[in-house]
CSV table of C-alpha atoms in Angstrom, one decimal:
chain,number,residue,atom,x,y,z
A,14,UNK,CA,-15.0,-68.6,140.4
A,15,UNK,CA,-17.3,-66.4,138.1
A,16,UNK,CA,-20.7,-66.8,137.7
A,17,UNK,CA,-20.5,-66.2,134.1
A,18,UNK,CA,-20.5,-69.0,131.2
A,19,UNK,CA,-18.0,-69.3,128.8
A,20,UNK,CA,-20.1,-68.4,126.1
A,21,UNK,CA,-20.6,-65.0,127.3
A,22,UNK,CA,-16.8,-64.9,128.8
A,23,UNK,CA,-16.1,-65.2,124.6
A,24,UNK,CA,-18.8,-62.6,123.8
A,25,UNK,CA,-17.3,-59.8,126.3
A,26,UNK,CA,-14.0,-60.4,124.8
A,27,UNK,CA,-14.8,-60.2,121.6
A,28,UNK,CA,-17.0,-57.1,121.6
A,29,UNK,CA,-14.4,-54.6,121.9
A,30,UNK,CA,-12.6,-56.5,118.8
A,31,UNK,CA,-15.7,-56.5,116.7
A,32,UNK,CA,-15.1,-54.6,113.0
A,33,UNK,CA,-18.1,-53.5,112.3
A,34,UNK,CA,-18.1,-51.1,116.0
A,35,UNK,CA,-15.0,-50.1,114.9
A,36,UNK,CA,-15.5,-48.7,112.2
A,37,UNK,CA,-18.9,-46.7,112.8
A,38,UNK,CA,-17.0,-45.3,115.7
A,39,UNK,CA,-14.4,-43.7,113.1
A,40,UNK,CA,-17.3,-43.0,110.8
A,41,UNK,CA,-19.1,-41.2,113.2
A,42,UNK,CA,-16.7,-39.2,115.4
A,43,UNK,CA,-17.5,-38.4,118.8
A,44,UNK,CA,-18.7,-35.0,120.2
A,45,UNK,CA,-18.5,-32.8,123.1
A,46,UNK,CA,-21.5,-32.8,125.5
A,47,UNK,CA,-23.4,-29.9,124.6
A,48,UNK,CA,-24.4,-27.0,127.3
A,49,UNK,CA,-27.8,-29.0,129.0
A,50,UNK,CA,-25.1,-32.1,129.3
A,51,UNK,CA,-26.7,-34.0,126.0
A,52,UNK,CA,-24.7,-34.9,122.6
A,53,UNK,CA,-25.5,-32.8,119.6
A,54,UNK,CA,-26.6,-35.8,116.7
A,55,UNK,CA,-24.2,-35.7,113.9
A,56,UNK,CA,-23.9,-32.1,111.4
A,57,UNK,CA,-26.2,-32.2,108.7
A,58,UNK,CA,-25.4,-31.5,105.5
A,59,UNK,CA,-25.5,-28.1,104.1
A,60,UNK,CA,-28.0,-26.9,102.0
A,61,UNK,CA,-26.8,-27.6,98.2
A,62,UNK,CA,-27.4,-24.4,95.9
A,63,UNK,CA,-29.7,-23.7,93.7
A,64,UNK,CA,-29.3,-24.7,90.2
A,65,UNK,CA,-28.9,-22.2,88.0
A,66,UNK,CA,-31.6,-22.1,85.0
A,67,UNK,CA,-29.7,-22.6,81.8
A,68,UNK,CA,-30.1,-19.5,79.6
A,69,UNK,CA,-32.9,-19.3,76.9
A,70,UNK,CA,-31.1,-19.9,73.6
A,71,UNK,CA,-31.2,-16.5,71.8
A,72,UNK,CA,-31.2,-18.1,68.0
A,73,UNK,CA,-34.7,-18.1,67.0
A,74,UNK,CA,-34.8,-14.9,67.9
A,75,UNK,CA,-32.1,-13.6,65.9
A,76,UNK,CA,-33.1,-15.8,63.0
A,77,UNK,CA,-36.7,-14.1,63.3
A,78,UNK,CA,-35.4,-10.6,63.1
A,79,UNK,CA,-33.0,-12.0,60.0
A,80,UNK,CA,-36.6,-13.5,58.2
A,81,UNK,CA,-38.2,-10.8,58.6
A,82,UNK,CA,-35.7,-8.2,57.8
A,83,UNK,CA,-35.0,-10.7,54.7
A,84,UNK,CA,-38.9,-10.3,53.9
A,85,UNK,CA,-38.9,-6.4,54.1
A,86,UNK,CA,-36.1,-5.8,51.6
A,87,UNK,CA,-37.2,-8.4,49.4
A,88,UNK,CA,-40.9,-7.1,49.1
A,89,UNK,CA,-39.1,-3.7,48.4
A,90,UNK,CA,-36.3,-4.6,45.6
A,91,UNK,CA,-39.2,-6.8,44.0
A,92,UNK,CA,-41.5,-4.1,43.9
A,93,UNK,CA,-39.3,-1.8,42.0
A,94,UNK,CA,-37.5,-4.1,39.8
A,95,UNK,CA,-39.0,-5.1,36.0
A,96,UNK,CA,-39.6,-3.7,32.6
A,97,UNK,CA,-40.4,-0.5,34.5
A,98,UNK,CA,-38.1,0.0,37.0
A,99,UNK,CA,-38.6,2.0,40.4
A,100,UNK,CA,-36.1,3.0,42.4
A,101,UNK,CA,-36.2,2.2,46.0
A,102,UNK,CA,-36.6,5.2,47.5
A,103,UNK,CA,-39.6,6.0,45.2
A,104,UNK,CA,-41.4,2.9,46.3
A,105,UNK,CA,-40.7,3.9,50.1
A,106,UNK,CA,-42.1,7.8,49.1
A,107,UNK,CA,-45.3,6.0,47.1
A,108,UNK,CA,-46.0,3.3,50.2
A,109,UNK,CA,-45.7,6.8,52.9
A,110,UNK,CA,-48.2,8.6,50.6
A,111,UNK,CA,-50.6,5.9,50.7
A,112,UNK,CA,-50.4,5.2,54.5
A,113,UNK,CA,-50.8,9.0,55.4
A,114,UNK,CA,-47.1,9.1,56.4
A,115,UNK,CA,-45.8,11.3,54.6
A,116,UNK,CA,-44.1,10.8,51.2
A,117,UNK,CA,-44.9,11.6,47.8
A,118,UNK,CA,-46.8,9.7,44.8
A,119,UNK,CA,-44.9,9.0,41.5
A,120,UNK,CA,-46.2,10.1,37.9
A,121,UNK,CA,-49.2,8.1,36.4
A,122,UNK,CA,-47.4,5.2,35.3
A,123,UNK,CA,-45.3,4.7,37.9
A,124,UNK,CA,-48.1,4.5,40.3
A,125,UNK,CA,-50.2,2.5,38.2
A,126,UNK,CA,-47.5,-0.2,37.8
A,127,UNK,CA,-46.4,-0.2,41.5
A,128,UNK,CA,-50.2,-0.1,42.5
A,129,UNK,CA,-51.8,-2.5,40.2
A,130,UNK,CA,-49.3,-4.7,39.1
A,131,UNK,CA,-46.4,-5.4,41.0
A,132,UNK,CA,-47.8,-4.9,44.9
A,133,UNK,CA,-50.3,-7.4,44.1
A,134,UNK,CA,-47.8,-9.6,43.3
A,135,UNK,CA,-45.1,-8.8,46.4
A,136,UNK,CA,-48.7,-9.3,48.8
A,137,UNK,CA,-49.8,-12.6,47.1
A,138,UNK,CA,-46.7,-13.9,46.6
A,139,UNK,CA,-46.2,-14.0,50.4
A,140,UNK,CA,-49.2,-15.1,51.4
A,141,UNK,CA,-49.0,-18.2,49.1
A,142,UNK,CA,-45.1,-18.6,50.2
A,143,UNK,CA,-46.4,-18.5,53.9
A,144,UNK,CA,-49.4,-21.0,53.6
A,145,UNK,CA,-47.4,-23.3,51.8
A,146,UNK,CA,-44.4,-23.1,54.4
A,147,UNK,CA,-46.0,-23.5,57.3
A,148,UNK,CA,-48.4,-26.1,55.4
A,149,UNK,CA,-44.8,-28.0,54.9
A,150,UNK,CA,-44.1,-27.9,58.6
A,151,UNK,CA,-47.6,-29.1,60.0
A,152,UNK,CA,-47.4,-32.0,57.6
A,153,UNK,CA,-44.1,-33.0,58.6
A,154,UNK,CA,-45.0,-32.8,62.3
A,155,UNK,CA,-48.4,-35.0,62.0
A,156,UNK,CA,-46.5,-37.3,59.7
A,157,UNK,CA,-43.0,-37.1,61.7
A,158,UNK,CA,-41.0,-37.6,58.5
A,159,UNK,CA,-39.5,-35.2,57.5
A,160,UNK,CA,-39.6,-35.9,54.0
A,161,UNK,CA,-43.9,-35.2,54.1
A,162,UNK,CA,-44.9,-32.4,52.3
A,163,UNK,CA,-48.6,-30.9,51.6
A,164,UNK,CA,-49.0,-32.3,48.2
A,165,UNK,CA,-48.6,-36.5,49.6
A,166,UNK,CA,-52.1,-36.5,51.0
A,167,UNK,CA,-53.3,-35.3,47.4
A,168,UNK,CA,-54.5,-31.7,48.6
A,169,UNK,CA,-52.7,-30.0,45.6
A,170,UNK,CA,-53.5,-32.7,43.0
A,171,UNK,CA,-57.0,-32.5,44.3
A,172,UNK,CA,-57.3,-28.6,43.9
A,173,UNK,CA,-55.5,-29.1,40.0
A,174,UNK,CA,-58.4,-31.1,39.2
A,175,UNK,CA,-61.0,-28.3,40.5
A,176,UNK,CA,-59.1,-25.9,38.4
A,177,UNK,CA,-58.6,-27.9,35.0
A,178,UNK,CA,-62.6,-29.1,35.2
A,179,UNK,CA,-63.5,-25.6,35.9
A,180,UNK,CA,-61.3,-24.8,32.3
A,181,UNK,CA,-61.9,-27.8,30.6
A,182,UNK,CA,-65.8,-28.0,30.9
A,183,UNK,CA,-66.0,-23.9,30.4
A,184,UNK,CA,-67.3,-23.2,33.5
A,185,UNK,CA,-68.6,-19.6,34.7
A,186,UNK,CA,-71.2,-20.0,37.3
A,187,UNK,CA,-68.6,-17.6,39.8
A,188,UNK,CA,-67.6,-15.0,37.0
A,189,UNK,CA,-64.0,-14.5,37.3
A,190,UNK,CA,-63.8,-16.6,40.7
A,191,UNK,CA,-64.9,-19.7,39.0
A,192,UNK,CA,-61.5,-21.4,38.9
A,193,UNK,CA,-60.3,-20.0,42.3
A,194,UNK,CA,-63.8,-21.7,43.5
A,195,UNK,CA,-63.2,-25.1,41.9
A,196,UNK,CA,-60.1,-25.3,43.1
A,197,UNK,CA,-60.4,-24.4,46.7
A,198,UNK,CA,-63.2,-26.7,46.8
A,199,UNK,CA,-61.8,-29.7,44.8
A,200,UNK,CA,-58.9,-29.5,47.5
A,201,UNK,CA,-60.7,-29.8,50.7
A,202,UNK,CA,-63.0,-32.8,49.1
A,203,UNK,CA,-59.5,-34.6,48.2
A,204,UNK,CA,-58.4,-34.5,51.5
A,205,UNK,CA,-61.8,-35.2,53.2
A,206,UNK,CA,-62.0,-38.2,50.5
A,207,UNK,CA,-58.4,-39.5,52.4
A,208,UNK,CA,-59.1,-38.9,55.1
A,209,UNK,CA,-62.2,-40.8,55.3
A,210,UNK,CA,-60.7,-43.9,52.9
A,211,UNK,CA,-57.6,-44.5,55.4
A,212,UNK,CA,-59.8,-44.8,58.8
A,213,UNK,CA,-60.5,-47.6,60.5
A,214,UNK,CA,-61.5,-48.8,63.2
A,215,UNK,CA,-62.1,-44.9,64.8
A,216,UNK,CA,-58.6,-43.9,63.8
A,217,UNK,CA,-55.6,-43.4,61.3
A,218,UNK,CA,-52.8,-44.6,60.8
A,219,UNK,CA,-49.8,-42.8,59.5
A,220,UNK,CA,-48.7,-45.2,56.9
A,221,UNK,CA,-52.6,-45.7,55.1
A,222,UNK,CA,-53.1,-41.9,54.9
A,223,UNK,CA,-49.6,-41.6,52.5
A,224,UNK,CA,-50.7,-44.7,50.7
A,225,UNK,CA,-54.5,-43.2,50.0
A,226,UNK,CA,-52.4,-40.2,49.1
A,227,UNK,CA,-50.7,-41.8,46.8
A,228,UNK,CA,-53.4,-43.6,45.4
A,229,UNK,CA,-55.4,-40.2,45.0
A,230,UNK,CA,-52.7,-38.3,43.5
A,231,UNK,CA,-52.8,-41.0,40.8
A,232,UNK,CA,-56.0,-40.7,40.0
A,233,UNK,CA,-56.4,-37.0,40.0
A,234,UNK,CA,-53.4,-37.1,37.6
A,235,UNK,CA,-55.5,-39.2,35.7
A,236,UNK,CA,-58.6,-36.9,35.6
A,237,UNK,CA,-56.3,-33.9,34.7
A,238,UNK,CA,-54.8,-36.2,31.7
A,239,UNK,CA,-58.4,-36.8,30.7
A,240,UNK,CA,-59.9,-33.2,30.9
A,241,UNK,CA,-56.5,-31.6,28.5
A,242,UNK,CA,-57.3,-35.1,25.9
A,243,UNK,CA,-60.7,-33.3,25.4
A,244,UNK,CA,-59.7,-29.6,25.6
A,245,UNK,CA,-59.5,-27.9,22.8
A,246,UNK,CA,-56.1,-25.9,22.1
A,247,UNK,CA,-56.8,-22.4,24.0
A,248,UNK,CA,-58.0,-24.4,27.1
A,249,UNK,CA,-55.0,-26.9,26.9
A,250,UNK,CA,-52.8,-23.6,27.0
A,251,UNK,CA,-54.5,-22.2,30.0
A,252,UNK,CA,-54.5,-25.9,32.1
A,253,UNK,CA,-51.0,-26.0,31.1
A,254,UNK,CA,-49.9,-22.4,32.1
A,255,UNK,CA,-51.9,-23.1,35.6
A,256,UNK,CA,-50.4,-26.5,36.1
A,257,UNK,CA,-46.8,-24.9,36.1
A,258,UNK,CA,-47.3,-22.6,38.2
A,259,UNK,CA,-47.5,-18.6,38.5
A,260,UNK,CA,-48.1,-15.1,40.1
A,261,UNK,CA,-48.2,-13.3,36.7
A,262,UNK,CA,-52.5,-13.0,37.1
A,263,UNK,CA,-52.2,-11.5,40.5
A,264,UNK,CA,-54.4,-9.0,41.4
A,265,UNK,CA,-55.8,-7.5,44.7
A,266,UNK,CA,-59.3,-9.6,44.5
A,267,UNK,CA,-57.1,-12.5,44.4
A,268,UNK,CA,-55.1,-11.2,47.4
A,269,UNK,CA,-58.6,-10.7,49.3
A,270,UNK,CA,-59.8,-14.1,48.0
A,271,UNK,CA,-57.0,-16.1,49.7
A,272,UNK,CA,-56.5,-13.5,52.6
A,273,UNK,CA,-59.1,-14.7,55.1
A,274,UNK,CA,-58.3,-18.9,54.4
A,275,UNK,CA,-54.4,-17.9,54.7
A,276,UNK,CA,-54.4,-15.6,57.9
A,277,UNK,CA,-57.0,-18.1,59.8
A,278,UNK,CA,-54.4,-21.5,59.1
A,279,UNK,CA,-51.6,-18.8,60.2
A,280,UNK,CA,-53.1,-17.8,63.2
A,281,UNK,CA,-54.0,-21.0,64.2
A,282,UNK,CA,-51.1,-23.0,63.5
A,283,UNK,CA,-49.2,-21.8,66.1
A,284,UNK,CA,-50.9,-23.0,69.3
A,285,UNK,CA,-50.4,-26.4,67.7
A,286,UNK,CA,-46.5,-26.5,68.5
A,287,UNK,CA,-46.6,-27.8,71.9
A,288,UNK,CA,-48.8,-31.0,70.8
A,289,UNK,CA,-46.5,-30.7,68.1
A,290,UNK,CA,-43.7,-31.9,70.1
A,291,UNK,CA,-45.0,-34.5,72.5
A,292,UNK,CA,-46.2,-35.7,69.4
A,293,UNK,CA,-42.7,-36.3,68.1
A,294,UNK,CA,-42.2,-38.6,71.2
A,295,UNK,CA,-44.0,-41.0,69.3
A,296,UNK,CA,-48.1,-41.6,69.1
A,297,UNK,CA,-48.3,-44.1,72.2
A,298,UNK,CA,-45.9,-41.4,74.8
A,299,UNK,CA,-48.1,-38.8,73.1
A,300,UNK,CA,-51.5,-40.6,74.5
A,301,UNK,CA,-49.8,-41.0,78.1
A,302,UNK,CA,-49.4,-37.0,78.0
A,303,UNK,CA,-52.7,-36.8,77.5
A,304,UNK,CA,-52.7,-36.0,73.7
A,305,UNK,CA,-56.0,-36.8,71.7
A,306,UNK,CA,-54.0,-38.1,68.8
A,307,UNK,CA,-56.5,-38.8,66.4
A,308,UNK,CA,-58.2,-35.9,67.2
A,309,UNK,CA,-54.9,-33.6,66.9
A,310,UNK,CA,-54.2,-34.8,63.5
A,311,UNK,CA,-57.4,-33.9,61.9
A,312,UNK,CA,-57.6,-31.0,63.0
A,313,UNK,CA,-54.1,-30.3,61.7
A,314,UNK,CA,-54.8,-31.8,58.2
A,315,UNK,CA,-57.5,-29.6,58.0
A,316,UNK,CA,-55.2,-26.1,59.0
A,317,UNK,CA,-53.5,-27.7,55.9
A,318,UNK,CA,-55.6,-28.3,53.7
A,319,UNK,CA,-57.0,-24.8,54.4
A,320,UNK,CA,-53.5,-23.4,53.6
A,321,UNK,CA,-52.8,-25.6,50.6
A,322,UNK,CA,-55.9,-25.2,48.8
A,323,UNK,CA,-56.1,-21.5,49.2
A,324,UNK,CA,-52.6,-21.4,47.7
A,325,UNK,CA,-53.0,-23.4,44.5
A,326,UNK,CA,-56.6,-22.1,43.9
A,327,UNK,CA,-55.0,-18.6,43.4
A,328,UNK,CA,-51.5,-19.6,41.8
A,329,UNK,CA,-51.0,-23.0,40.7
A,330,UNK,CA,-49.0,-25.8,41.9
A,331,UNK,CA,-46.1,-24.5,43.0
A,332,UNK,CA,-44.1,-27.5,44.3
A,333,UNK,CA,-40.8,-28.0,47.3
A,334,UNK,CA,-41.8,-25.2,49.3
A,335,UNK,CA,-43.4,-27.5,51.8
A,336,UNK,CA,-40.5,-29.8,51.6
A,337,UNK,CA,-37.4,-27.5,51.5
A,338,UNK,CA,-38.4,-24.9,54.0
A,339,UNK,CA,-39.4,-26.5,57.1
A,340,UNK,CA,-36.3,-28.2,56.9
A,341,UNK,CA,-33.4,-25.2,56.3
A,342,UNK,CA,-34.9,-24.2,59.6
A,343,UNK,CA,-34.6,-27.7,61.3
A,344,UNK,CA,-31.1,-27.8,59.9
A,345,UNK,CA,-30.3,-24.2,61.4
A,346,UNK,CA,-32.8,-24.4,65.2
A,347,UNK,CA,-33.6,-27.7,65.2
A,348,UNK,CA,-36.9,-29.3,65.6
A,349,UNK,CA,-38.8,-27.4,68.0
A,350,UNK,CA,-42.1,-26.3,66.5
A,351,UNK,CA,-42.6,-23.5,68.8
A,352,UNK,CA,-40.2,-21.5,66.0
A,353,UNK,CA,-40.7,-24.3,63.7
A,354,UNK,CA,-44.3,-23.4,62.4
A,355,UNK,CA,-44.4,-19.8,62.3
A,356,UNK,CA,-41.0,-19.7,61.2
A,357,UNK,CA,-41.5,-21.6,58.3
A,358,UNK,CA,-44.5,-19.4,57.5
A,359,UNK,CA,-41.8,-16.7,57.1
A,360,UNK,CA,-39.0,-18.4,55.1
A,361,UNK,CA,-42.0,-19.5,53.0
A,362,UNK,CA,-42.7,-16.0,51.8
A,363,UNK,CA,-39.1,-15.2,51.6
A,364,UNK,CA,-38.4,-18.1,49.5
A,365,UNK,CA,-41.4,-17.5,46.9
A,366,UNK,CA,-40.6,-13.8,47.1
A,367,UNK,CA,-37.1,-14.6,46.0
A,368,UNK,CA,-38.4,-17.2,43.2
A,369,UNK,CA,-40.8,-14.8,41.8
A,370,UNK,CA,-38.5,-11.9,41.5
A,371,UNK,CA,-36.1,-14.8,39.5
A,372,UNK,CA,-38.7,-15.9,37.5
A,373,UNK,CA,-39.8,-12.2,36.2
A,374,UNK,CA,-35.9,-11.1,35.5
A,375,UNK,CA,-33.8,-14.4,34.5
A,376,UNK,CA,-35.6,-14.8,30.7
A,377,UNK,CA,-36.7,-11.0,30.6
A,378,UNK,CA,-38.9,-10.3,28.7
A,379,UNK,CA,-40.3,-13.8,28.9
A,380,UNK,CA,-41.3,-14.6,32.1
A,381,UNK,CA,-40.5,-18.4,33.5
A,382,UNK,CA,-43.4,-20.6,35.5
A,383,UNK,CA,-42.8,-20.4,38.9
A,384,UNK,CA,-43.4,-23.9,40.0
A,385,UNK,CA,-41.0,-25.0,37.6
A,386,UNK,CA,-38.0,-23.1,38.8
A,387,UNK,CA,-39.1,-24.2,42.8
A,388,UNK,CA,-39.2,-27.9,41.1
A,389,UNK,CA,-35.4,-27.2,39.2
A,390,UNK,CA,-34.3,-26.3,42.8
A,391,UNK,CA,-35.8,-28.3,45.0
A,392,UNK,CA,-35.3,-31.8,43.2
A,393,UNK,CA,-31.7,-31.6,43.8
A,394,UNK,CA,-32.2,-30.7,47.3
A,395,UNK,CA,-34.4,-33.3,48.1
A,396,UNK,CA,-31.7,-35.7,46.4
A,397,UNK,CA,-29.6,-34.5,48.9
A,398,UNK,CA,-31.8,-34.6,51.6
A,399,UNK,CA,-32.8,-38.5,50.7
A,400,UNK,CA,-28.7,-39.2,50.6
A,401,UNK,CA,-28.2,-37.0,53.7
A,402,UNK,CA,-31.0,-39.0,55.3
A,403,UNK,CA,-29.7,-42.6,54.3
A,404,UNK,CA,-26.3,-41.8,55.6
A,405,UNK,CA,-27.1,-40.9,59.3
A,406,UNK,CA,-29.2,-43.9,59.3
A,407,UNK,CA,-27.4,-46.2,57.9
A,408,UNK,CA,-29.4,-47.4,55.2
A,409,UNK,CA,-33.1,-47.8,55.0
A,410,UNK,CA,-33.5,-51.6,56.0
């Protein structure tokens, strides 16, 4: 008789039954001794390859090359064509000659226009383009709307007034520059005046800037109602032609004048684009990254002020550049601000380029304001834009 119990009888027999040992023996299959007499552990598994990094999308690029090829014939064509026209070539010779590369000059008149009127013109007109561009694509970022453009914090209203009391009350104190002054000046107060009425609390909030923006583009509309009431008729003609817009008073002091405001917002706008981006995540994600928020959007405002001001203090208020720009290029990259910004600086200048050499040829030998043929095509645009928008959304409740 055995000494064992029948407890453990059961257990014996039903051990070589058990499931579970059966199946980790097929799971893990057995394995010949290896040479010292011991059993290799089971294979591991092989090393999986490395992934291949995707390839750098070769799009901004090209579209940089089209910009800027874009900007160079259109600066040429414009420079040539108007009541006096040059032919291209002769421009090309005249530009050579005055670089030391060769080339020849043209007779008196040719060089006189090319050099006194129309380069001026080509040179300011993309400087303004480019300011207000990039202006448009820094406000959309800090706002992250893509409808925001330079002119809904009050910056350009602001700089109107500065212009139309400089005309309105006759002053002179700045000779010539007396209006450019005003202007520049009246814009950065406006937007130091906002942003100082919509803090609280040590910080901003998206939503109270564009309502003090509002509120301030009233009431500089107001100011600039008030000063043409009490104008007489010469003055009224002047605030009016300024209001609408226009390049026809360029010259080269006014190309140095907004030169140094427009390459320093330029320059700097750029290193923004990364903070540009995390900012998009929204404001809180932005904070985790380690984003100074409040401190990111001032200093932003202020590149754009800097831009905006500069821009209407020599040319008017020119209106949808910010707006229409910066978002062509969203529509054809997408909205990464590393191409974004500077990219916008250069369909900016393209675009005004283009509008200028319209508005100096389409009523020849009248000339049409500039910032109303922007306005006649960028309202319908931003129609479009608002419809565009409400579809994908689905409404706006």
């Amino acid at each position: 008789m055995s000494g064992r119990s029948p407890q453990g009888a059961e257990r014996t027999a039903a051990a070589p039954s058990d499931p579970s040992s059966d199946s980790a023996s097929e799971e893990t299959p057995r394995r010949a001794p290896g040479p010292g007499g011991t059993t290799p552990g089971p294979a591991e598994p092989a090393p999986a390859a490395p992934a291949k990094p995707r390839p750098r999308s070769r799009k901004p690029a090209l579209l940089t090359v089209a910009l800027v090829a874009a900007l160079a014939v259109l600066a040429l064509v414009s420079a040539g064509t108007g009541a006096y026209r040059i032919p291209l070539g002769d421009v090309l010779a005249s530009v050579q000659h005055h670089l030391g590369l060769g080339g020849a000059p043209l007779d008196r008149v040719g060089e006189s226009v090319l050099w006194n009127v129309r380069l001026p013109r080509v040179v300011l007109a993309l400087l303004v383009g480019a300011g207000l561009g990039c202006a448009g694509a820094l406000m959309q970022g800090v706002f992250g709307n893509p409808l925001a453009e330079p002119g809904v914090i009050g910056i350009s209203a602001g700089a109107a007034v500065g212009a139309v009391a400089a005309i309105g009350l006759g002053l002179s104190f700045f000779g010539n520059w007396t209006i450019t002054v005003c202007a520049f000046v009246a814009g950065l107060i406006t937007v130091s005046s906002v942003y100082l009425l919509s803090r609280n609390g040590g910080k901003t909030e998206v939503v109270t800037l564009i309502l003090t923006g509002i509120a301030v583009n009233a009431f500089a509309g107001a100011l600039i109602g008030l000063f043409v009431f009490f104008a007489d008729s010469g003055q009224v003609n002047q605030i009016t032609f300024w209001q609408l817009g226009s390049l026809a008073q360029a010259t080269w002091p006014k190309v140095l004048a907004v030169l140094p405001c427009a390459l320093a917002g330029l320059l700097v706008a750029p290193f923004y684009a990364r903070r540009l981006d995390l900012l998009a995540l929204g404001e809180r994600p932005a904070r985790h990254l380690g984003i100074d928020v409040e401190r990111l959007r001032l200093a932003l405002i202020l590149v754009v002020a800097l831009l905006t001001a500069a821009a209407v203090a020599v040319a008017g208020v020119i209106t949808f550049i910010g707006l229409l720009v910066p978002h062509l290029l969203r529509m054809a990259n997408g909205p990464g601000h590393r191409f974004l910004v500077p990219g916008s600086a250069l369909a900016g200048a393209v675009v005004l380029i283009a509008g200028d050499l319209a508005a100096r040829t389409l009523a020849q030998p009248a000339e049409l304001p500039l910032g109303v043929l922007t306005a006649l095509l960028g309202s319908p645009f931003f129609f479009w834009l608002l419809r565009r928008t409400r579809r994908k959304q689905g409404g706006w409740a």
